[in-house]
C-alpha cells in the first residue's frame, strides 16, 4: 500500500519521519473544503455555533479550520 504523499503539506518526500497526523482543525478544513467543492455548502454557511455543533467539533477547532481555509484561498 503506497504511503500518502507528504508534498501537499510542504514536505519533500513521504517517509515515516516526515509523517504527522492532521490536527482537528486541519481535518475540519478538509471536510469543509470538500463540502464546498461538492456543493453541499453553498451561499450562506451556518453560524459558528451551529456549524461546530453540526461537525461535532469545538468552536476553537472550527475557528482554526476557517483560518486554514482563509490561508489556502
Tab-separated table of N, CA, C and O in Angstrom, residues 19-66:
chain	number	residue	atom	x	y	z
A	19	UNK	N	6.000	12.035	8.457
A	19	UNK	CA	4.561	11.888	8.644
A	19	UNK	C	4.138	12.496	9.971
A	19	UNK	O	4.778	12.312	10.989
A	20	UNK	N	3.045	13.228	9.928
A	20	UNK	CA	2.472	13.748	11.162
A	20	UNK	C	0.957	13.704	11.003
A	20	UNK	O	0.427	13.936	9.925
A	21	UNK	N	0.262	13.382	12.074
A	21	UNK	CA	-1.201	13.341	11.986
A	21	UNK	C	-1.759	14.747	11.802
A	21	UNK	O	-1.160	15.737	12.225
A	22	UNK	N	-2.902	14.829	11.166
A	22	UNK	CA	-3.550	16.115	10.971
A	22	UNK	C	-4.227	16.555	12.262
A	22	UNK	O	-4.808	15.743	12.976
A	23	UNK	N	-4.165	17.834	12.523
A	23	UNK	CA	-4.877	18.375	13.684
A	23	UNK	C	-6.376	18.336	13.399
A	23	UNK	O	-6.814	18.185	12.255
A	24	UNK	N	-7.162	18.517	14.441
A	24	UNK	CA	-8.617	18.558	14.264
A	24	UNK	C	-8.974	19.707	13.318
A	24	UNK	O	-9.805	19.547	12.417
A	25	UNK	N	-8.334	20.843	13.484
A	25	UNK	CA	-8.621	21.998	12.622
A	25	UNK	C	-8.310	21.668	11.158
A	25	UNK	O	-9.079	22.039	10.260
A	26	UNK	N	-7.200	20.970	10.899
A	26	UNK	CA	-6.859	20.592	9.524
A	26	UNK	C	-7.875	19.608	8.954
A	26	UNK	O	-8.273	19.712	7.794
A	27	UNK	N	-8.325	18.675	9.785
A	27	UNK	CA	-9.337	17.717	9.335
A	27	UNK	C	-10.653	18.426	9.017
A	27	UNK	O	-11.292	18.143	7.995
A	28	UNK	N	-11.042	19.349	9.879
A	28	UNK	CA	-12.283	20.100	9.655
A	28	UNK	C	-12.151	20.956	8.399
A	28	UNK	O	-13.089	21.038	7.594
A	29	UNK	N	-11.001	21.577	8.201
A	29	UNK	CA	-10.779	22.375	6.991
A	29	UNK	C	-10.926	21.510	5.751
A	29	UNK	O	-11.553	21.931	4.763
A	30	UNK	N	-10.385	20.297	5.786
A	30	UNK	CA	-10.508	19.387	4.649
A	30	UNK	C	-11.966	19.012	4.394
A	30	UNK	O	-12.411	18.973	3.245
A	31	UNK	N	-12.726	18.758	5.461
A	31	UNK	CA	-14.148	18.411	5.329
A	31	UNK	C	-14.927	19.591	4.749
A	31	UNK	O	-15.740	19.419	3.830
A	32	UNK	N	-14.673	20.781	5.259
A	32	UNK	CA	-15.379	21.965	4.763
A	32	UNK	C	-15.017	22.251	3.310
A	32	UNK	O	-15.890	22.588	2.497
A	33	UNK	N	-13.746	22.100	2.977
A	33	UNK	CA	-13.303	22.332	1.600
A	33	UNK	C	-13.985	21.354	0.643
A	33	UNK	O	-14.457	21.747	-0.424
A	34	UNK	N	-14.067	20.095	1.037
A	34	UNK	CA	-14.733	19.090	0.214
A	34	UNK	C	-16.226	19.381	0.093
A	34	UNK	O	-16.813	19.246	-0.991
A	35	UNK	N	-16.855	19.803	1.196
A	35	UNK	CA	-18.284	20.115	1.176
A	35	UNK	C	-18.572	21.286	0.242
A	35	UNK	O	-19.575	21.282	-0.483
A	36	UNK	N	-17.707	22.273	0.231
A	36	UNK	CA	-17.883	23.411	-0.676
A	36	UNK	C	-17.671	22.985	-2.122
A	36	UNK	O	-18.431	23.371	-3.013
A	37	UNK	N	-16.657	22.165	-2.371
A	37	UNK	CA	-16.370	21.694	-3.725
A	37	UNK	C	-17.505	20.820	-4.262
A	37	UNK	O	-17.810	20.858	-5.455
A	38	UNK	N	-18.135	20.046	-3.376
A	38	UNK	CA	-19.224	19.154	-3.772
A	38	UNK	C	-20.577	19.857	-3.827
A	38	UNK	O	-21.577	19.238	-4.162
A	39	UNK	N	-20.622	21.125	-3.447
A	39	UNK	CA	-21.861	21.873	-3.484
A	39	UNK	C	-22.763	21.651	-2.286
A	39	UNK	O	-23.918	22.077	-2.281
A	40	UNK	N	-22.237	20.974	-1.260
A	40	UNK	CA	-23.024	20.742	-0.052
A	40	UNK	C	-23.156	22.036	0.746
A	40	UNK	O	-24.227	22.335	1.282
A	41	UNK	N	-22.089	22.805	0.817
A	41	UNK	CA	-22.119	24.119	1.462
A	41	UNK	C	-22.028	25.172	0.369
A	41	UNK	O	-20.991	25.325	-0.273
A	42	UNK	N	-23.108	25.871	0.140
A	42	UNK	CA	-23.112	26.943	-0.860
A	42	UNK	C	-23.785	28.161	-0.261
A	42	UNK	O	-24.561	28.061	0.692
A	43	UNK	N	-23.484	29.300	-0.833
A	43	UNK	CA	-24.110	30.536	-0.367
A	43	UNK	C	-23.785	30.816	1.083
A	43	UNK	O	-22.642	30.791	1.511
A	44	UNK	N	-24.823	31.027	1.858
A	44	UNK	CA	-24.680	31.355	3.278
A	44	UNK	C	-24.406	30.084	4.074
A	44	UNK	O	-25.187	29.130	4.015
A	45	UNK	N	-23.283	30.071	4.788
A	45	UNK	CA	-22.989	28.913	5.628
A	45	UNK	C	-23.534	29.158	7.030
A	45	UNK	O	-23.711	30.307	7.433
A	46	UNK	N	-23.812	28.089	7.774
A	46	UNK	CA	-24.357	28.268	9.129
A	46	UNK	C	-23.407	29.068	10.019
A	46	UNK	O	-22.197	29.140	9.765
A	47	UNK	N	-23.939	29.621	11.072
A	47	UNK	CA	-23.135	30.349	12.043
A	47	UNK	C	-22.161	29.419	12.749
A	47	UNK	O	-22.267	28.185	12.679
A	48	UNK	N	-21.232	30.024	13.454
A	48	UNK	CA	-20.155	29.270	14.113
A	48	UNK	C	-20.680	28.200	15.070
A	48	UNK	O	-20.225	27.053	15.029
A	49	UNK	N	-21.610	28.557	15.918
A	49	UNK	CA	-22.122	27.596	16.903
A	49	UNK	C	-22.832	26.443	16.207
A	49	UNK	O	-22.594	25.269	16.508
A	50	UNK	N	-23.697	26.764	15.245
A	50	UNK	CA	-24.442	25.728	14.529
A	50	UNK	C	-23.505	24.818	13.729
A	50	UNK	O	-23.670	23.601	13.709
A	51	UNK	N	-22.523	25.412	13.064
A	51	UNK	CA	-21.604	24.625	12.253
A	51	UNK	C	-20.713	23.741	13.121
A	51	UNK	O	-20.482	22.573	12.799
A	52	UNK	N	-20.239	24.280	14.236
A	52	UNK	CA	-19.421	23.477	15.153
A	52	UNK	C	-20.244	22.311	15.696
A	52	UNK	O	-19.748	21.174	15.771
A	53	UNK	N	-21.494	22.569	16.030
A	53	UNK	CA	-22.379	21.510	16.526
A	53	UNK	C	-22.619	20.461	15.439
A	53	UNK	O	-22.554	19.262	15.703
A	54	UNK	N	-22.879	20.918	14.226
A	54	UNK	CA	-23.131	20.007	13.099
A	54	UNK	C	-21.924	19.116	12.818
A	54	UNK	O	-22.084	17.934	12.505
A	55	UNK	N	-20.721	19.676	12.927
A	55	UNK	CA	-19.493	18.914	12.671
A	55	UNK	C	-18.992	18.173	13.910
A	55	UNK	O	-18.028	17.417	13.832
A	56	UNK	N	-19.634	18.455	15.054
A	56	UNK	CA	-19.261	17.834	16.331
A	56	UNK	C	-17.809	18.132	16.713
A	56	UNK	O	-17.044	17.242	17.083
A	57	UNK	N	-17.466	19.404	16.583
A	57	UNK	CA	-16.135	19.873	16.987
A	57	UNK	C	-16.306	21.102	17.857
A	57	UNK	O	-17.373	21.722	17.897
A	58	UNK	N	-15.239	21.477	18.543
A	58	UNK	CA	-15.284	22.679	19.374
A	58	UNK	C	-15.232	23.929	18.491
A	58	UNK	O	-14.780	23.883	17.344
A	59	UNK	N	-15.689	25.024	19.044
A	59	UNK	CA	-15.625	26.289	18.306
A	59	UNK	C	-14.187	26.706	18.009
A	59	UNK	O	-13.916	27.179	16.900
A	60	UNK	N	-13.240	26.539	18.945
A	60	UNK	CA	-11.851	26.871	18.601
A	60	UNK	C	-11.295	26.024	17.441
A	60	UNK	O	-10.561	26.535	16.591
A	61	UNK	N	-11.671	24.750	17.375
A	61	UNK	CA	-11.235	23.905	16.258
A	61	UNK	C	-11.835	24.403	14.946
A	61	UNK	O	-11.161	24.443	13.920
A	62	UNK	N	-13.107	24.801	14.994
A	62	UNK	CA	-13.755	25.341	13.801
A	62	UNK	C	-13.087	26.643	13.377
A	62	UNK	O	-12.816	26.856	12.193
A	63	UNK	N	-12.801	27.520	14.343
A	63	UNK	CA	-12.117	28.786	14.016
A	63	UNK	C	-10.757	28.513	13.380
A	63	UNK	O	-10.369	29.193	12.420
A	64	UNK	N	-10.035	27.531	13.918
A	64	UNK	CA	-8.744	27.153	13.328
A	64	UNK	C	-8.911	26.674	11.902
A	64	UNK	O	-8.114	27.016	11.017
A	65	UNK	N	-9.953	25.892	11.648
A	65	UNK	CA	-10.220	25.400	10.298
A	65	UNK	C	-10.519	26.557	9.348
A	65	UNK	O	-10.035	26.579	8.207
A	66	UNK	N	-11.285	27.521	9.814
A	66	UNK	CA	-11.610	28.667	8.972
A	66	UNK	C	-10.369	29.502	8.660
A	66	UNK	O	-10.210	30.001	7.541
